[in-house]
Amino acid sequence: MLWGFQLEFRQSLRTKKLWVILGIMVLLYIPVFYIIKSIGGSEITVEGAMAFLIQFVTGMAGFFIGILALLMGATAINSEIEKGTLRVAMSKPLKRVGYIGGKFLAHSVVLFLALLLSTVVGTLGVVWLGAPLTAVLVRDVLLLNMLLLLAMVQLVALGYIISTLVKSSSSALGLALVLAFVLFLIMPNVVGYLTFKASMNNPNMGHDEYIELQKEYTTKYLFYVPTSQVGVITGDVSNTDGDLANVTYNGMPYAIKKNPANLGILIGLTLVYLGIGFYRFLRMDLR
Amino acid sequence: MLKVENLVKVYKDVRALDGLNLDVKQGQVYGFLGPNGAGKSTTILSLLGLIFPQEGSISLFGEEVFRDGKYDEGKLVKAKARIGYMPEHATLWDFLTPVQTLDIIADAFKIPKAEKEKRIGELLDLVGLKEVRNRKVGKFSKGMRQRLLLAQALINDPELLILDEPMTGLDPKGIAEFKDIIREQKKAGKTVFFSSHILAHVEEVCDTVGVIVKGKLRLEDSIENIKREFLRKAGYTIIIETNRPVDFSGVEWSVTPLGENKYRVLAEGDVREEIHDFVANQGAKILTMQVKEPSLEEIFLKMVK
C-alpha cells in the first residue's frame, strides 16, 4: 500500500489542476474578507467571525476542492491505463488492493492538505477581521476539516467509479465536470425550490421551521451531495438571523451531535462508493 | 517455466484468445509472432494478471497462478517478483527522473538500498541513459523511454523477461544494443519471451518461435525446424551455376534460366544430389549451388494466409 501511496502522493502534488483550483480558491478569499471588513467588520463578534469562517470555508472549499476531488478520482485509473504506467506498476509484485488503497490514501492526504490550506487562509482572514485565535476556534476548524475531508473522500470514491467505467480519461473528465455541475449547482437549487414550494403550503411557517424543513429536504433529497450534508451539519454551528453581530455560537461538536443521520449518510455512502470502486478495480482488465 | 493451456479471452464479441496453448522452457528466447489483433498483447497481459481470461490455465515457474477465470493472487505476486516486463506503447511517470523511476520500481521488489543503488547505476549504463540520469522522463524521446522501460524490466534481475514489441521506436544502434542485451540474458540462462512484428529481429535473437493467429497458436518450433518444414511443404528453390550450358528438358522439376549457365530449379524436395548427377551426365560441372532459404517473413505470411 505504501508503494502506491508514495507514487500517487508525488504525482498528485505535481498535478496542474490541483494548483490551479487551489490558486483560484485562495484568490477568491481576499475580496470576500475585504468586503466584510468594509461593511462593518469592526462590529463583528468572535462568535460571528467563527460562524462566518465555518460557513464560508464549507461553501468555498466544498465547491472548489469538491470539484478537484471528483476530477482526481475520475482520472485516477483510466489515465494511468492510457499512459501505460498502470501496466508497469501492476506487473510488479504488488497486490491490486494494496495499490488502489495506497492511491486512495494519497488522494485523501492531498485533499486534507488542500483543505488545511483553505482553512488556514480562512482563519488568517478571520483573525485579520479581529477575532482572537482561541482553542475553540482551532478545535472547530479541525473538526470542520475532518468533516469536509469525509465529503471530499466520498467524491474521490465516486470519481473512482467513473474512472473504472469510462475508459477515456478526457471523457471521464467531462463526465465528472457535468456531474459536479449537477451535484453542486443544479440539484441544490432544485431542492431549494421544492423546499420553498412546500413552505408556501404553510403561510404561518416561521424562520426556524423553514430552516428545519430545509434540513429535512436536504437530508432526504440531496443525500448523494456530500457538501450539502456537511452544510446541514454546519448549519447548526450557530444560530443567526443573518447579522454577524447577532450570533449564538454552538460549536462543531454540538452541530455534529445534532445531525447523526447526515454524518451517517456521509460515512455510509463513502463506504458504498469505495466498495464499488475498489471492487471494479480488482476485477477490471487493465488494458 | 511458462505454460498456458486452453486459454480463452473474449472481449465483448471478439474472441481474442481461442484456446491458446504455450510451453516456454527455461533458457529459451521465445519469439511470439502474429499479425495485429492476433492476441499477442492479450496473452502477455494474461501472463501478468493484468486481464482476466474466461477459461484455461496459466502456470509460471511450475506454479499454477490462474485457472478458469481466477488468479491465485498470492502465487501470482510471488511469480511476478521473478519476472521483468516491458510493455508496448507505454511511458513511465513523466515527473520522475530515470534514477527516481528505477528507485521506485526497485522498492516494489523490496531490493535493499545498497544493492538498489548499485543496480540502478549498472542498468543506466547498460541502456545508455547514464548521461541523462537526472533529466525528467517527460523530456525524453521515444527511444530514450524505450531504453528506460527496458531498464525497469531488468531491475530485479528477472528469471523470465517478457517484452512486448520491445524494439519499436529504437534507432539502429539502439536495436543492436537491445539484441546484445537479449543475447546476454540468454547467456546468463534467463528465459526471454518476446513479441515482435519485425521478423528479422526475431530471427536473429530467438531460438524458438510461436506464431499466433486469431487467438490460436498455429506454429511453434525452432527456427531451423520451421524452415525445414516449410521447405518440405512449399518446395525447394535451388540456384545453380554450371561451367557450360545444360539441357534440362524432360526433368520433373521446374527450371528457369537466369542468365548465362545459371538456372533456378524448383522442386518438391531436396533434389541437390539428383541435380548434381543430371548435370554430370551431360558432361557439365556445377560451379555453385545454393538452396534459397525462405525468410521467416515468407513463412509468416504464408501462415497468416
Coordinates of C-alpha atoms in Angstrom, one line a residue:
Chain A
M1 CA 0.0 0.0 0.0
L2 CA 2.9 2.3 0.8
W3 CA 4.3 1.9 -2.7
G4 CA 1.1 3.1 -4.3
F5 CA 0.9 5.9 -1.7
Q6 CA 4.3 7.4 -2.3
L7 CA 3.9 7.3 -6.1
E8 CA 0.4 8.8 -6.1
F9 CA 1.3 11.4 -3.5
R10 CA 4.2 12.7 -5.5
Q11 CA 2.1 12.6 -8.7
S12 CA -0.9 14.4 -7.2
L13 CA 1.2 17.2 -5.8
R14 CA 2.6 17.8 -9.3
T15 CA -0.8 17.9 -11.0
K16 CA -1.6 21.3 -12.5
K17 CA -5.3 21.1 -11.8
L18 CA -4.6 20.9 -8.1
W19 CA -2.6 24.2 -8.0
V20 CA -4.9 26.0 -10.4
I21 CA -8.0 25.2 -8.4
L22 CA -6.3 26.0 -5.1
G23 CA -5.0 29.2 -6.5
I24 CA -8.4 30.4 -7.7
M25 CA -9.9 29.5 -4.4
V26 CA -7.4 31.3 -2.3
L27 CA -7.6 34.4 -4.6
L28 CA -11.4 34.5 -4.0
Y29 CA -10.9 34.6 -0.3
I30 CA -9.2 38.0 -0.4
P31 CA -12.0 40.2 -1.9
V32 CA -14.6 38.4 0.4
F33 CA -12.7 39.4 3.5
Y34 CA -12.2 43.0 2.2
I35 CA -15.9 43.3 1.6
I36 CA -16.8 42.0 5.1
K37 CA -14.3 44.4 6.7
S38 CA -15.6 47.3 4.7
I39 CA -19.3 46.6 5.5
G40 CA -18.9 46.6 9.3
G41 CA -16.0 44.3 10.2
S42 CA -15.3 46.4 13.2
E43 CA -18.6 45.3 14.8
I44 CA -18.0 41.6 14.2
T45 CA -18.1 39.4 17.4
V46 CA -15.9 36.4 18.0
E47 CA -18.9 34.2 17.5
G48 CA -19.9 35.9 14.3
A49 CA -16.4 35.6 12.9
M50 CA -16.3 31.8 13.7
A51 CA -19.7 31.2 12.3
F52 CA -18.7 33.1 9.2
L53 CA -15.5 31.2 8.9
I54 CA -17.1 27.8 9.1
Q55 CA -19.9 28.7 6.7
F56 CA -17.5 30.3 4.3
V57 CA -14.9 27.6 4.3
T58 CA -17.7 25.0 3.9
G59 CA -19.0 26.8 0.8
M60 CA -15.7 27.8 -0.9
A61 CA -13.6 24.7 -0.1
G62 CA -16.6 22.4 -0.5
F63 CA -17.2 23.7 -4.0
F64 CA -13.6 24.1 -5.3
I65 CA -11.9 21.2 -3.5
G66 CA -15.1 19.1 -4.3
I67 CA -14.5 19.6 -8.0
L68 CA -10.9 18.8 -7.5
A69 CA -11.7 15.6 -5.6
L70 CA -14.1 14.5 -8.3
L71 CA -11.7 15.2 -11.1
M72 CA -8.8 13.5 -9.2
G73 CA -10.9 10.3 -8.7
A74 CA -12.4 10.3 -12.2
T75 CA -9.0 10.2 -13.9
A76 CA -7.2 8.1 -11.3
I77 CA -7.2 4.8 -13.1
N78 CA -8.1 5.4 -16.8
S79 CA -5.4 8.0 -17.3
E80 CA -2.8 5.5 -16.0
I81 CA -4.2 2.8 -18.3
E82 CA -3.9 5.2 -21.2
K83 CA -0.3 6.1 -20.4
G84 CA 0.6 2.5 -19.7
T85 CA 2.0 3.3 -16.2
L86 CA -0.6 1.1 -14.6
R87 CA 0.6 -1.9 -16.6
V88 CA 4.2 -1.2 -15.5
A89 CA 3.1 -0.8 -11.9
M90 CA 0.9 -3.9 -11.7
S91 CA 3.4 -6.1 -13.4
K92 CA 5.5 -5.7 -10.2
P93 CA 4.9 -7.9 -7.2
L94 CA 2.1 -5.8 -5.8
K95 CA -1.5 -6.7 -4.9
R96 CA -4.2 -4.7 -6.6
V97 CA -6.0 -3.9 -3.4
G98 CA -2.7 -2.5 -2.0
Y99 CA -2.1 -0.4 -5.0
I100 CA -5.6 1.2 -5.1
G101 CA -5.6 1.5 -1.3
G102 CA -2.3 3.4 -1.5
K103 CA -3.7 5.6 -4.3
F104 CA -6.8 6.4 -2.2
L105 CA -4.7 7.2 0.8
A106 CA -2.5 9.6 -1.2
H107 CA -5.6 11.3 -2.6
S108 CA -7.0 11.7 0.9
V109 CA -3.8 13.2 2.2
V110 CA -3.6 15.7 -0.7
L111 CA -7.2 16.7 -0.2
F112 CA -6.6 17.1 3.5
L113 CA -3.6 19.4 2.8
A114 CA -5.8 21.4 0.4
L115 CA -8.5 21.8 3.0
L116 CA -5.9 22.7 5.6
L117 CA -4.6 25.4 3.2
S118 CA -8.1 26.7 2.7
T119 CA -8.8 26.7 6.5
V120 CA -5.5 28.4 7.4
V121 CA -6.2 31.2 4.8
G122 CA -9.7 31.5 6.2
T123 CA -8.5 31.6 9.8
L124 CA -6.0 34.2 9.0
G125 CA -8.7 36.2 7.4
V126 CA -10.9 35.9 10.5
V127 CA -8.1 36.9 12.7
W128 CA -7.4 39.9 10.5
L129 CA -11.1 40.8 10.9
G130 CA -10.5 41.0 14.6
A131 CA -11.4 37.6 16.1
P132 CA -8.9 36.1 18.6
L133 CA -7.3 32.8 17.8
T134 CA -8.8 30.7 20.6
A135 CA -8.6 26.9 21.4
V136 CA -12.3 26.6 20.5
L137 CA -11.6 28.1 17.1
V138 CA -8.7 25.7 16.4
R139 CA -10.8 22.7 17.6
D140 CA -13.7 23.6 15.5
V141 CA -11.6 24.3 12.5
L142 CA -10.0 20.9 12.8
L143 CA -13.4 19.2 13.1
L144 CA -14.7 21.1 10.1
N145 CA -11.7 19.9 8.2
M146 CA -12.4 16.3 9.1
L147 CA -16.0 16.7 8.1
L148 CA -15.1 18.3 4.8
L149 CA -12.4 15.6 4.2
L150 CA -15.1 13.0 4.6
A151 CA -17.2 14.7 1.9
M152 CA -14.2 15.0 -0.4
V153 CA -13.2 11.4 0.1
Q154 CA -16.8 10.5 -0.9
L155 CA -16.3 12.5 -4.1
V156 CA -13.0 10.8 -4.8
A157 CA -14.6 7.4 -4.3
L158 CA -17.4 8.5 -6.7
G159 CA -14.7 9.5 -9.1
Y160 CA -13.1 6.0 -8.9
I161 CA -16.3 4.5 -10.1
I162 CA -16.3 6.8 -13.1
S163 CA -12.7 6.0 -13.7
T164 CA -13.3 2.3 -13.8
L165 CA -16.4 2.7 -16.0
V166 CA -15.2 5.3 -18.6
K167 CA -12.1 4.2 -20.5
S168 CA -11.1 7.6 -21.9
S169 CA -9.7 10.0 -19.3
S170 CA -10.9 13.0 -21.2
S171 CA -14.4 11.7 -21.4
A172 CA -14.3 10.9 -17.7
L173 CA -13.1 14.4 -17.0
G174 CA -16.1 15.8 -19.0
L175 CA -18.5 13.5 -17.2
A176 CA -17.0 14.5 -13.8
L177 CA -17.5 18.2 -14.6
V178 CA -21.1 17.6 -15.7
L179 CA -21.7 15.6 -12.5
A180 CA -20.1 18.4 -10.4
F181 CA -22.4 20.9 -12.1
V182 CA -25.4 18.8 -11.3
L183 CA -24.4 17.9 -7.8
F184 CA -23.2 21.3 -6.6
L185 CA -25.4 23.7 -8.6
I186 CA -28.5 22.2 -10.2
M187 CA -29.7 19.7 -7.6
P188 CA -29.3 22.0 -4.5
N189 CA -31.3 24.7 -6.4
V190 CA -34.0 22.2 -7.4
V191 CA -34.3 21.0 -3.8
G192 CA -34.2 24.6 -2.6
Y193 CA -37.1 25.4 -4.9
L194 CA -39.0 22.3 -3.7
T195 CA -38.5 23.4 -0.1
F196 CA -39.7 26.9 -0.8
K197 CA -42.8 25.5 -2.6
A198 CA -43.5 23.2 0.4
S199 CA -43.2 26.1 2.7
M200 CA -45.9 28.0 0.8
N201 CA -48.4 25.4 1.9
N202 CA -48.0 26.7 5.4
P203 CA -48.3 30.5 5.5
N204 CA -47.6 30.6 9.2
M205 CA -44.2 28.9 9.0
G206 CA -41.6 30.8 11.0
H207 CA -37.8 31.2 10.2
D208 CA -36.8 28.2 12.4
E209 CA -39.4 25.9 11.0
Y210 CA -38.3 26.9 7.5
I211 CA -34.7 26.0 8.4
E212 CA -35.8 22.6 9.7
L213 CA -37.8 21.9 6.5
Q214 CA -34.8 22.9 4.5
K215 CA -32.6 20.4 6.5
E216 CA -35.2 17.7 6.1
Y217 CA -35.4 18.1 2.3
T218 CA -31.6 18.3 2.0
T219 CA -31.2 15.1 4.0
K220 CA -33.8 13.3 2.0
Y221 CA -33.3 14.6 -1.5
L222 CA -29.6 15.6 -1.5
F223 CA -28.2 12.6 0.4
Y224 CA -25.8 12.0 -2.6
V225 CA -24.4 15.5 -2.4
P226 CA -21.8 15.3 0.4
T227 CA -21.2 19.1 0.6
S228 CA -24.9 19.6 1.2
Q229 CA -24.8 17.1 4.0
V230 CA -21.8 18.9 5.5
G231 CA -23.9 22.1 5.0
V232 CA -26.7 20.6 7.1
I233 CA -24.4 19.8 9.9
T234 CA -22.5 23.2 9.9
G235 CA -25.9 24.9 9.7
D236 CA -26.2 24.1 13.4
V237 CA -22.8 25.5 14.4
S238 CA -24.5 28.8 15.1
N239 CA -27.9 30.4 15.2
T240 CA -28.0 33.6 13.3
D241 CA -30.6 35.8 11.6
G242 CA -28.0 36.8 9.1
D243 CA -26.4 39.5 11.1
L244 CA -22.9 38.7 12.1
A245 CA -23.1 40.9 15.1
N246 CA -26.0 38.8 16.5
V247 CA -24.9 35.2 16.6
T248 CA -25.3 32.4 19.1
Y249 CA -22.3 30.1 18.6
N250 CA -23.0 26.4 19.4
G251 CA -19.7 24.9 18.1
M252 CA -18.9 22.0 15.8
P253 CA -19.3 19.2 18.4
Y254 CA -22.8 20.3 19.1
A255 CA -23.6 20.5 15.3
I256 CA -22.2 17.1 14.7
K257 CA -24.1 15.5 17.6
K258 CA -27.3 17.1 16.5
N259 CA -27.1 15.6 13.0
P260 CA -26.2 12.0 13.3
A261 CA -28.2 11.0 10.2
N262 CA -26.2 13.3 7.9
L263 CA -22.9 12.1 9.4
G264 CA -24.1 8.5 8.8
I265 CA -25.0 9.3 5.2
L266 CA -21.6 10.8 4.7
I267 CA -19.8 7.8 6.1
G268 CA -22.1 5.1 4.7
L269 CA -22.2 6.4 1.1
T270 CA -18.5 6.9 1.1
L271 CA -18.1 3.2 2.1
V272 CA -20.5 2.1 -0.6
Y273 CA -18.8 4.2 -3.3
L274 CA -15.4 2.9 -2.2
G275 CA -16.6 -0.6 -2.2
I276 CA -17.9 -0.3 -5.7
G277 CA -14.8 1.5 -7.0
F278 CA -12.4 -0.9 -5.4
Y279 CA -14.3 -4.0 -6.5
R280 CA -14.4 -2.8 -10.1
F281 CA -10.6 -2.1 -10.0
L282 CA -9.9 -5.5 -8.6
R283 CA -11.9 -7.2 -11.4
M284 CA -11.1 -5.0 -14.3
D285 CA -8.9 -5.6 -17.4
L286 CA -6.0 -3.2 -17.2
R287 CA -5.5 -2.7 -20.9
Chain B
M1 CA 8.9 -22.0 -16.9
L2 CA 5.8 -20.7 -18.6
K3 CA 2.8 -22.8 -19.5
V4 CA -0.5 -21.8 -20.9
E5 CA -3.3 -24.3 -21.6
N6 CA -6.5 -23.7 -23.5
L7 CA -6.6 -20.0 -22.6
V8 CA -9.7 -18.2 -23.7
K9 CA -10.3 -14.5 -23.6
V10 CA -13.4 -12.9 -25.1
Y11 CA -13.8 -9.1 -25.3
K12 CA -17.5 -8.4 -25.9
D13 CA -17.9 -10.4 -29.1
V14 CA -14.3 -10.7 -30.1
R15 CA -12.5 -14.0 -29.2
A16 CA -9.0 -12.6 -28.7
L17 CA -7.6 -15.9 -27.3
D18 CA -9.3 -19.1 -28.6
G19 CA -7.8 -22.0 -26.6
L20 CA -4.2 -20.9 -26.7
N21 CA -1.5 -23.3 -25.7
L22 CA 2.1 -22.3 -25.0
D23 CA 5.0 -24.0 -23.4
V24 CA 8.2 -22.0 -22.9
K25 CA 11.1 -23.8 -21.4
Q26 CA 13.8 -22.4 -19.2
G27 CA 16.7 -20.7 -21.0
Q28 CA 14.7 -20.3 -24.3
V29 CA 14.5 -17.0 -26.2
Y30 CA 11.0 -17.4 -27.4
G31 CA 9.7 -15.1 -30.3
F32 CA 6.0 -14.6 -30.2
L33 CA 4.8 -13.6 -33.6
G34 CA 1.4 -12.7 -35.0
P35 CA -0.4 -10.1 -37.1
N36 CA -2.1 -7.2 -35.4
G37 CA -5.0 -8.3 -33.3
A38 CA -3.8 -11.9 -33.2
G39 CA -3.8 -11.9 -29.4
K40 CA -0.1 -11.3 -28.6
S41 CA -0.6 -8.5 -26.1
T42 CA -3.7 -10.2 -24.7
T43 CA -1.5 -13.3 -24.0
I44 CA 1.2 -11.2 -22.3
L45 CA -1.3 -9.2 -20.2
S46 CA -2.9 -12.5 -19.1
L47 CA 0.5 -13.9 -18.0
L48 CA 0.9 -10.9 -15.7
G49 CA -2.6 -11.0 -14.3
L50 CA -3.4 -7.7 -15.9
I51 CA -6.5 -9.0 -17.6
F52 CA -9.0 -11.8 -16.8
P53 CA -9.3 -14.6 -19.3
Q54 CA -12.5 -16.6 -19.0
E55 CA -11.1 -20.1 -19.3
G56 CA -7.9 -22.1 -19.3
S57 CA -4.9 -22.1 -17.0
I58 CA -1.5 -20.3 -16.7
S59 CA 1.5 -21.7 -14.8
L60 CA 4.6 -19.7 -14.0
F61 CA 7.7 -21.3 -12.6
G62 CA 5.8 -24.5 -12.1
E63 CA 3.0 -22.9 -10.0
E64 CA -0.5 -22.6 -11.4
V65 CA -1.4 -18.9 -11.0
F66 CA -4.6 -18.9 -13.0
R67 CA -7.4 -21.3 -13.6
D68 CA -10.8 -20.8 -15.1
G69 CA -11.3 -17.1 -14.6
K70 CA -9.5 -16.7 -11.2
Y71 CA -5.9 -15.8 -10.3
D72 CA -4.3 -17.0 -7.2
E73 CA -3.0 -13.6 -6.2
G74 CA -0.5 -14.9 -3.7
K75 CA 1.2 -17.2 -6.2
L76 CA 0.9 -14.5 -8.9
V77 CA 2.7 -11.9 -6.8
K78 CA 5.4 -14.4 -5.9
A79 CA 5.9 -15.2 -9.6
K80 CA 5.9 -11.5 -10.6
A81 CA 8.8 -11.0 -8.3
R82 CA 10.8 -13.2 -10.7
I83 CA 9.5 -11.5 -13.9
G84 CA 10.6 -8.4 -15.8
Y85 CA 8.1 -6.9 -18.1
M86 CA 8.5 -4.2 -20.8
P87 CA 5.1 -3.1 -22.1
E88 CA 4.2 -1.9 -25.6
H89 CA 3.0 1.7 -26.1
A90 CA 3.8 2.7 -22.6
T91 CA 5.5 5.6 -20.9
L92 CA 6.8 6.0 -17.4
W93 CA 6.0 8.7 -14.9
D94 CA 6.9 12.0 -16.6
F95 CA 7.7 13.8 -13.4
L96 CA 10.4 11.4 -12.3
T97 CA 14.0 11.1 -13.5
P98 CA 15.4 7.7 -14.6
V99 CA 17.1 7.3 -11.2
Q100 CA 13.9 8.1 -9.3
T101 CA 11.9 5.8 -11.7
L102 CA 14.2 2.9 -11.1
D103 CA 14.4 3.6 -7.4
I104 CA 10.6 3.5 -7.0
I105 CA 10.4 0.3 -9.2
A106 CA 13.1 -1.3 -7.1
D107 CA 11.1 -0.5 -4.0
A108 CA 8.3 -2.6 -5.4
F109 CA 10.7 -5.6 -5.3
K110 CA 12.0 -4.6 -1.8
I111 CA 15.6 -4.5 -3.1
P112 CA 17.9 -3.4 -0.3
K113 CA 19.3 0.1 -0.6
A114 CA 22.9 -0.6 -1.3
E115 CA 22.1 -3.3 -3.9
K116 CA 19.5 -1.0 -5.4
E117 CA 21.9 1.9 -5.9
K118 CA 24.5 -0.4 -7.5
R119 CA 21.9 -2.0 -9.8
I120 CA 20.5 1.4 -10.9
G121 CA 23.9 2.6 -11.9
E122 CA 24.7 -0.6 -13.8
L123 CA 21.3 -0.5 -15.6
L124 CA 21.5 3.1 -16.6
D125 CA 25.0 2.4 -18.0
L126 CA 23.7 -0.7 -19.8
V127 CA 20.8 1.1 -21.6
G128 CA 22.8 4.2 -22.3
L129 CA 21.0 6.7 -20.0
K130 CA 23.7 7.5 -17.6
E131 CA 24.2 11.0 -19.1
V132 CA 20.5 11.9 -18.6
R133 CA 20.1 10.2 -15.3
N134 CA 18.7 13.3 -13.6
R135 CA 16.6 14.6 -16.5
K136 CA 12.8 14.3 -16.2
V137 CA 11.3 11.4 -18.2
G138 CA 8.7 13.9 -19.6
K139 CA 11.5 15.4 -21.7
F140 CA 12.7 12.0 -23.1
S141 CA 12.4 10.9 -26.8
K142 CA 10.6 7.7 -27.7
G143 CA 13.8 5.8 -27.9
M144 CA 15.0 7.0 -24.5
R145 CA 11.7 6.0 -23.0
Q146 CA 12.1 2.5 -24.5
R147 CA 15.5 2.2 -23.0
L148 CA 14.2 3.2 -19.6
L149 CA 11.3 0.7 -20.0
L150 CA 13.9 -2.0 -20.6
A151 CA 16.0 -0.9 -17.6
Q152 CA 12.9 -1.1 -15.3
A153 CA 12.2 -4.5 -16.6
L154 CA 15.7 -5.7 -15.6
I155 CA 15.8 -4.0 -12.2
N156 CA 15.1 -7.3 -10.3
D157 CA 17.5 -9.4 -12.4
P158 CA 14.5 -11.4 -13.6
E159 CA 14.5 -15.1 -14.4
L160 CA 11.8 -14.5 -17.0
L161 CA 11.9 -11.4 -19.2
I162 CA 8.6 -10.6 -21.0
L163 CA 9.0 -8.0 -23.8
D164 CA 6.1 -6.7 -25.8
E165 CA 7.3 -5.2 -29.1
P166 CA 10.4 -4.0 -27.4
M167 CA 12.3 -2.6 -30.4
T168 CA 9.6 -0.2 -31.6
G169 CA 10.9 3.4 -31.6
L170 CA 14.6 2.4 -31.3
D171 CA 17.2 3.6 -33.8
P172 CA 19.5 1.0 -35.5
K173 CA 22.2 1.5 -32.8
G174 CA 19.6 1.0 -30.1
I175 CA 18.2 -2.1 -31.8
A176 CA 21.7 -3.6 -32.0
E177 CA 22.3 -2.8 -28.3
F178 CA 19.0 -4.3 -27.5
K179 CA 19.7 -7.5 -29.3
D180 CA 23.0 -7.7 -27.4
I181 CA 21.2 -7.4 -24.1
I182 CA 18.8 -10.2 -25.0
R183 CA 21.8 -12.4 -26.0
E184 CA 23.4 -11.6 -22.7
Q185 CA 20.2 -12.6 -20.9
K186 CA 20.2 -15.9 -22.8
K187 CA 23.9 -16.5 -21.9
A188 CA 23.1 -15.9 -18.3
G189 CA 20.5 -18.7 -18.5
K190 CA 17.5 -16.4 -18.4
T191 CA 14.3 -17.0 -20.3
V192 CA 13.1 -14.3 -22.7
F193 CA 9.5 -14.2 -24.1
F194 CA 9.3 -11.5 -26.6
S195 CA 6.6 -10.4 -29.1
S196 CA 7.5 -8.5 -32.3
H197 CA 6.2 -7.8 -35.7
I198 CA 9.8 -7.2 -37.0
L199 CA 10.6 -10.7 -38.1
A200 CA 14.2 -10.1 -38.8
H201 CA 14.7 -9.2 -35.1
V202 CA 13.0 -12.4 -34.0
E203 CA 15.1 -14.4 -36.4
E204 CA 18.3 -13.0 -35.1
V205 CA 17.8 -13.5 -31.4
C206 CA 15.2 -16.1 -30.8
D207 CA 15.8 -19.9 -30.8
T208 CA 12.1 -20.8 -30.7
V209 CA 9.2 -19.2 -32.4
G210 CA 5.5 -19.3 -31.8
V211 CA 3.0 -17.9 -34.3
I212 CA -0.4 -16.9 -33.1
V213 CA -3.2 -16.2 -35.5
K214 CA -6.8 -15.4 -34.3
G215 CA -6.0 -16.3 -30.8
K216 CA -4.6 -19.8 -31.6
L217 CA -1.1 -20.9 -31.8
R218 CA -0.6 -22.0 -35.4
L219 CA 3.1 -23.0 -35.2
E220 CA 5.7 -23.5 -32.5
D221 CA 9.2 -24.8 -33.2
S222 CA 12.8 -23.8 -33.5
I223 CA 13.5 -21.5 -36.4
E224 CA 15.6 -24.2 -38.1
N225 CA 12.8 -26.8 -37.9
I226 CA 10.3 -24.3 -39.1
K227 CA 12.3 -23.5 -42.2
R228 CA 13.0 -27.2 -42.9
E229 CA 9.3 -28.0 -42.6
F230 CA 8.4 -25.0 -44.8
L231 CA 10.8 -26.2 -47.5
R232 CA 9.4 -29.6 -47.2
K233 CA 5.9 -28.4 -47.8
A234 CA 6.4 -25.4 -50.1
G235 CA 9.2 -26.9 -52.1
Y236 CA 12.9 -26.1 -52.7
T237 CA 14.4 -23.3 -54.7
I238 CA 17.9 -24.2 -55.8
I239 CA 20.1 -21.8 -57.8
I240 CA 22.9 -23.4 -59.8
E241 CA 25.7 -22.2 -61.9
T242 CA 27.5 -24.5 -64.4
N243 CA 30.6 -24.4 -66.5
R244 CA 28.7 -24.8 -69.7
P245 CA 25.0 -24.9 -70.9
V246 CA 22.8 -27.8 -69.6
D247 CA 19.6 -29.1 -71.3
F248 CA 17.0 -29.6 -68.6
S249 CA 14.2 -30.9 -70.9
G250 CA 12.5 -33.9 -69.6
V251 CA 13.1 -33.4 -65.9
E252 CA 10.3 -33.3 -63.4
W253 CA 11.5 -30.1 -61.8
S254 CA 10.6 -26.6 -63.0
V255 CA 13.7 -25.0 -64.3
T256 CA 14.1 -21.3 -65.3
P257 CA 17.3 -19.9 -66.9
L258 CA 18.5 -16.9 -65.0
G259 CA 21.4 -15.9 -67.3
E260 CA 24.4 -17.5 -68.9
N261 CA 24.8 -21.0 -67.4
K262 CA 22.7 -20.0 -64.4
Y263 CA 19.4 -21.8 -63.6
R264 CA 16.7 -21.7 -60.9
V265 CA 15.3 -25.2 -60.1
L266 CA 12.0 -25.5 -58.2
A267 CA 11.4 -29.0 -56.8
E268 CA 9.1 -30.6 -54.2
G269 CA 12.0 -32.0 -52.2
D270 CA 15.7 -31.6 -51.6
V271 CA 17.0 -32.7 -55.1
R272 CA 20.5 -31.3 -54.9
E273 CA 22.1 -34.8 -55.4
E274 CA 19.8 -35.5 -58.4
I275 CA 20.7 -32.2 -60.0
H276 CA 24.4 -32.9 -59.5
D277 CA 24.1 -36.3 -61.2
F278 CA 21.9 -34.9 -64.0
V279 CA 24.4 -32.1 -64.8
A280 CA 27.4 -34.6 -64.6
N281 CA 25.6 -36.9 -67.0
Q282 CA 25.7 -34.1 -69.6
G283 CA 29.4 -33.7 -69.1
A284 CA 29.0 -30.4 -67.3
K285 CA 30.2 -29.3 -63.9
I286 CA 28.4 -27.4 -61.2
L287 CA 30.4 -24.3 -60.1
T288 CA 28.0 -23.1 -57.4
M289 CA 24.8 -24.5 -55.9
Q290 CA 22.7 -22.7 -53.4
V291 CA 19.4 -23.6 -51.7
K292 CA 17.4 -20.4 -51.3
E293 CA 16.2 -20.4 -47.7
P294 CA 12.8 -18.9 -47.0
S295 CA 12.8 -15.9 -44.7
L296 CA 10.8 -16.0 -41.6
E297 CA 8.7 -13.3 -43.1
E298 CA 7.7 -15.5 -46.1
I299 CA 6.8 -18.3 -43.8
F300 CA 4.9 -16.0 -41.5
L301 CA 2.9 -14.5 -44.4
K302 CA 2.1 -18.0 -45.6
M303 CA 1.0 -19.0 -42.1
V304 CA -1.2 -15.9 -41.7
K305 CA -2.9 -16.6 -45.1

